PDB file of C-alpha atoms in Angstrom:
ATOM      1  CA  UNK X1110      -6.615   9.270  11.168  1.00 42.00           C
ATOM      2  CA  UNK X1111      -3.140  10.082   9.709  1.00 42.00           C
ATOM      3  CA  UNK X1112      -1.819   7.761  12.118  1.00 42.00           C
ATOM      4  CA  UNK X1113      -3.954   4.662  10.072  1.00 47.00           C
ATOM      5  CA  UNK X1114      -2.212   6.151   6.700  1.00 50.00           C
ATOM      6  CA  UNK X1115       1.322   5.008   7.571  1.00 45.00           C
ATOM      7  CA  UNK X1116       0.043   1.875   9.487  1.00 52.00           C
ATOM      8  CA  UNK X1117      -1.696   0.678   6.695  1.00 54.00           C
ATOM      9  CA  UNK X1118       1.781   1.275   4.687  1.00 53.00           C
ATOM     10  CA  UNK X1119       3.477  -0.255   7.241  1.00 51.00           C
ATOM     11  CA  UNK X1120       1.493  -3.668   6.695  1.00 53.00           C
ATOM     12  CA  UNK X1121       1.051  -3.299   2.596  1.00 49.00           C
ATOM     13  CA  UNK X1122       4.580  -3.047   2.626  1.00 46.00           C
ATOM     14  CA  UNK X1123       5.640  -4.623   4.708  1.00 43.00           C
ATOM     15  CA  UNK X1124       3.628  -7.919   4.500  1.00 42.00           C
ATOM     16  CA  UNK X1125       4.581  -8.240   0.744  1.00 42.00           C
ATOM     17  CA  UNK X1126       7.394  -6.070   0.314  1.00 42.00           C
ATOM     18  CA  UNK X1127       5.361  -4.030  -1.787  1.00 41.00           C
ATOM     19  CA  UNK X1128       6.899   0.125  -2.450  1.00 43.00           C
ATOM     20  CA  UNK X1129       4.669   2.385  -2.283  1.00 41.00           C
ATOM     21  CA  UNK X1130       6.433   3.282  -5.201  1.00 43.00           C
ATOM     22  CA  UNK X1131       5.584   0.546  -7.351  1.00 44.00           C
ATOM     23  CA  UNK X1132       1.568   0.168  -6.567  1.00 44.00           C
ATOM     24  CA  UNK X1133      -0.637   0.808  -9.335  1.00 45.00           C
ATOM     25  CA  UNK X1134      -1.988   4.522  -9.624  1.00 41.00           C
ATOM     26  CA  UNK X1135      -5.392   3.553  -9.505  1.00 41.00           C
ATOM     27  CA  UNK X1136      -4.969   2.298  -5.888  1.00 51.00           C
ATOM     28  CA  UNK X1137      -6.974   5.286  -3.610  1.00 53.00           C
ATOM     29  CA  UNK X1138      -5.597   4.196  -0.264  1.00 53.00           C
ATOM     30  CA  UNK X1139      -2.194   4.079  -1.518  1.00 55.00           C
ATOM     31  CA  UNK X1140      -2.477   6.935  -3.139  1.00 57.00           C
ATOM     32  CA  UNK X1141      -3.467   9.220  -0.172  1.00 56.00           C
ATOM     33  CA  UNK X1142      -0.720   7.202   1.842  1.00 55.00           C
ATOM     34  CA  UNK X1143       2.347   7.977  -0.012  1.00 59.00           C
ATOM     35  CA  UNK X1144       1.044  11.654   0.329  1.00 62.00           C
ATOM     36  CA  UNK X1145       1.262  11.921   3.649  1.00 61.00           C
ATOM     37  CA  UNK X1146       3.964  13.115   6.099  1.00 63.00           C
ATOM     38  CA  UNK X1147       6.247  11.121   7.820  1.00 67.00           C
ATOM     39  CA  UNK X1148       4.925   9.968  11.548  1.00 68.00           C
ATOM     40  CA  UNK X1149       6.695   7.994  13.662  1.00 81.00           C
ATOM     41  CA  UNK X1150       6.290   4.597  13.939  1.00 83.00           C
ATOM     42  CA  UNK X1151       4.878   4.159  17.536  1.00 86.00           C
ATOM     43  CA  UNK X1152       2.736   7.068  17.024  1.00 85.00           C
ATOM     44  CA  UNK X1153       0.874   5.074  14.709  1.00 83.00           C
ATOM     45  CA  UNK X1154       0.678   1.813  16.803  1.00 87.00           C
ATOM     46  CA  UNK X1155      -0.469   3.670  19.930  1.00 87.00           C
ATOM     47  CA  UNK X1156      -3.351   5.741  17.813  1.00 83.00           C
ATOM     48  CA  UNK X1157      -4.246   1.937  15.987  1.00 86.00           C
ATOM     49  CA  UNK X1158      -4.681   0.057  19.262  1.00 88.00           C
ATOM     50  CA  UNK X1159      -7.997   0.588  20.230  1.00 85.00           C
ATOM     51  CA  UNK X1160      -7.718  -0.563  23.513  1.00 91.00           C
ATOM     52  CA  UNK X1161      -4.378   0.142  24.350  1.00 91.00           C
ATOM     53  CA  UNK X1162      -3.171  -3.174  25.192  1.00 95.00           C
ATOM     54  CA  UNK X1163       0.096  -2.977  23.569  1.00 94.00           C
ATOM     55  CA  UNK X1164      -0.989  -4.973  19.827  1.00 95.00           C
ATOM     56  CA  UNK X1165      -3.366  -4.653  17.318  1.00 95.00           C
ATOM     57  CA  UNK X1166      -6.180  -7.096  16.278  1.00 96.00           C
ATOM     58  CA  UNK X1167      -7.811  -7.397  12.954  1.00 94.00           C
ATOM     59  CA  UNK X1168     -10.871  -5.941  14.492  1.00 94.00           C
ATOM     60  CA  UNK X1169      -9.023  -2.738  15.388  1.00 93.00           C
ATOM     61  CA  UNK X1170      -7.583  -2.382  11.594  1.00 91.00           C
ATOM     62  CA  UNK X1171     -10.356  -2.634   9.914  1.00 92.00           C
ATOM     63  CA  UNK X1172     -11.986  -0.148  12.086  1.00 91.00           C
ATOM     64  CA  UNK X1173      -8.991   2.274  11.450  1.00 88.00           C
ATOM     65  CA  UNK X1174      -9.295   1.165   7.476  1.00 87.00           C
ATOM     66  CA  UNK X1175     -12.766   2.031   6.959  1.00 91.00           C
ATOM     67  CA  UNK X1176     -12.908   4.703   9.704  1.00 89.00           C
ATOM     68  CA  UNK X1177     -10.232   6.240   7.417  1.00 85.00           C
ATOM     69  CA  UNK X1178     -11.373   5.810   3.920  1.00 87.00           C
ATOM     70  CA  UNK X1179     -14.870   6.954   4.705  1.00 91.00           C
ATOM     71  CA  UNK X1180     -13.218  10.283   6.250  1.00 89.00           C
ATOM     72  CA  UNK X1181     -11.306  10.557   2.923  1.00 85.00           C
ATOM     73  CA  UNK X1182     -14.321   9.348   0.734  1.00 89.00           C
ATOM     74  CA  UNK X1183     -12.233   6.565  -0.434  1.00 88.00           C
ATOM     75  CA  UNK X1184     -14.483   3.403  -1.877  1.00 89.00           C
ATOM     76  CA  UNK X1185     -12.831   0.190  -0.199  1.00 90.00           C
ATOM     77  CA  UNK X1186     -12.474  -2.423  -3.313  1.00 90.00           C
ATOM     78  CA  UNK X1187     -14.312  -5.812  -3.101  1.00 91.00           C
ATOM     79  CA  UNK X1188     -11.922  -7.618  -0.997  1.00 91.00           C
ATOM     80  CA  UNK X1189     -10.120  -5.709   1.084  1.00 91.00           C
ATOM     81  CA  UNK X1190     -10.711  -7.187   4.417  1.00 93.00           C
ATOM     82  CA  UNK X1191      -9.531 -10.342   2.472  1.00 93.00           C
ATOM     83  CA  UNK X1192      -6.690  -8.745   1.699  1.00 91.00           C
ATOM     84  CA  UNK X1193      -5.737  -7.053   4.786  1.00 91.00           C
ATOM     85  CA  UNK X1194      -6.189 -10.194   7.152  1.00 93.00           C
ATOM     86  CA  UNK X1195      -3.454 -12.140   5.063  1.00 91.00           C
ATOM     87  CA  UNK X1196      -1.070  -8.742   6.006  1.00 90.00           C
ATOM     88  CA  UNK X1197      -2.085  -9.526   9.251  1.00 92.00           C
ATOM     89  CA  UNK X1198      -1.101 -13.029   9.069  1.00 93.00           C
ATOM     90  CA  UNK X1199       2.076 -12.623   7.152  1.00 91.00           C
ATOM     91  CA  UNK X1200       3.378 -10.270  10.260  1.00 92.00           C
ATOM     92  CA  UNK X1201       1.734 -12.385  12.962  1.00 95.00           C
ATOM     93  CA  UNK X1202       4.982 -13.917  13.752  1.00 94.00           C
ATOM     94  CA  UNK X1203       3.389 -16.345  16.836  1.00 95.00           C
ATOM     95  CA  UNK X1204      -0.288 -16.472  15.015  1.00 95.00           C
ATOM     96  CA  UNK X1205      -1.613 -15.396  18.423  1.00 97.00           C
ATOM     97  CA  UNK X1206      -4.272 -12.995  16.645  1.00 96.00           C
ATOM     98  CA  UNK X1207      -2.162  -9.887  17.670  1.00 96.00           C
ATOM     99  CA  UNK X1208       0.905  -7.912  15.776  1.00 95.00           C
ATOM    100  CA  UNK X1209       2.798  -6.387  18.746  1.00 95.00           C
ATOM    101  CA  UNK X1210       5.223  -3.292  17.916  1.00 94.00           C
ATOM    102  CA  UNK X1211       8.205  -6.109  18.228  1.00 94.00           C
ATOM    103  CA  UNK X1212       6.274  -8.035  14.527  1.00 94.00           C
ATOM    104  CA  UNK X1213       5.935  -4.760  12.715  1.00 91.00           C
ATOM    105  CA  UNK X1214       9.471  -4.438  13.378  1.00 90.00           C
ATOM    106  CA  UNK X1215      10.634  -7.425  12.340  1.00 90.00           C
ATOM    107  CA  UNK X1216       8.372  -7.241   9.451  1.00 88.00           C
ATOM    108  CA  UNK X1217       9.796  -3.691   8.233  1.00 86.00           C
ATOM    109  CA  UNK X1218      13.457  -5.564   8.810  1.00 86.00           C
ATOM    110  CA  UNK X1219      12.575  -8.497   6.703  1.00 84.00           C
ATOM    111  CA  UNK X1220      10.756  -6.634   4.203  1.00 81.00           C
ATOM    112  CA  UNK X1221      14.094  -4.251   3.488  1.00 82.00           C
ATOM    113  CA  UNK X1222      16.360  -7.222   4.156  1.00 81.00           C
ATOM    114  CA  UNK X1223      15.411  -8.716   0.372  1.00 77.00           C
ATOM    115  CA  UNK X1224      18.479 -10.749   0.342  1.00 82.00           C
ATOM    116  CA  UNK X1225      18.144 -12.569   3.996  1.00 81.00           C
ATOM    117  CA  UNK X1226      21.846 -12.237   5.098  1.00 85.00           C
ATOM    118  CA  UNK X1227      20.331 -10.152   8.517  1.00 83.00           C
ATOM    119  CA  UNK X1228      21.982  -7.226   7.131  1.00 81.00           C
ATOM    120  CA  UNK X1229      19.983  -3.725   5.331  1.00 78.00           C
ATOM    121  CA  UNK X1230      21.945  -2.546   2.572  1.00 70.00           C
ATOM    122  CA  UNK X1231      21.204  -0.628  -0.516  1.00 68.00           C
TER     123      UNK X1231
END
C-alpha cells in the first residue's frame, strides 16, 4: 500500500496545489505520506487500478484510501470521500469518471505551473 501513499499525494496536491509542506500537522494521511520514499509515478497508477484498465475510478481510490489507512490505523475524518471525489473531479480533465496517467500528468504540470505561462520554473 505504499503505492496509495504517493497517489493520494499526487491528487491532494495536485488537485489544489496543496505542499505537502504546508498541510496542517494534525493531518494523519499526510503525515505518513510525506514520510514515505519516493516511488515512481506509474508504479503507483498500475498498483491503484484495480482492474488494470489503464485509469482509476473513484471506486478504486477509496478502496486504496481506506484499504491504506486501516493498515496504518489511521481514522479517516468525517468527509473524506467528500473530499477526495472533488480531487477526482478537479483532475478529470474529460469528466468521463476516469483519471488516466495522461490527467495526473497534466494535473502535476498545472499544479507546479502556478503562473500559467506553460513553462515550470522556480
Amino acid at each position: 500500500m505504499k503505492f496509495f501513499a504517493l497517489a493520494s499525494a499526487a491528487l491532494i496536491a495536485t488537485s489544489s496545489a496543496i505542499r505537502l509542506d504546508q498541510a496542517p500537522a494534525s493531518a494523519q494521511l499526510v503525515t505518513v505520506m510525506a514520510t514515505m520514499p519516493s516511488l515512481k509515478l506509474d508504479e503507483v497508477f498500475k498498483a491503484l487500478d484495480g482492474n488494470g484498465d489503464g485509469s482509476l475510478t473513484l471506486p478504486e481510490i477509496y478502496t486504496a484510501v481506506t484499504k491504506y489507512a486501516k493498515a496504518h490505523g489511521i481514522e479517516l475524518p468525517e468527509g473524506w470521500k467528500t473530499q477526495v471525489a472533488g480531487m477526482f473531479k478537479g483532475i478529470d480533465e474529460n469528466a468521463d469518471g476516469k483519471i488516466t496517467m495522461g490527467e495526473v500528468k497534466a494535473a502535476i504540470f498545472n499544479a507546479v505551473d502556478a503562473d500559467n505561462d506553460g513553462q515550470w520554473s522556480l
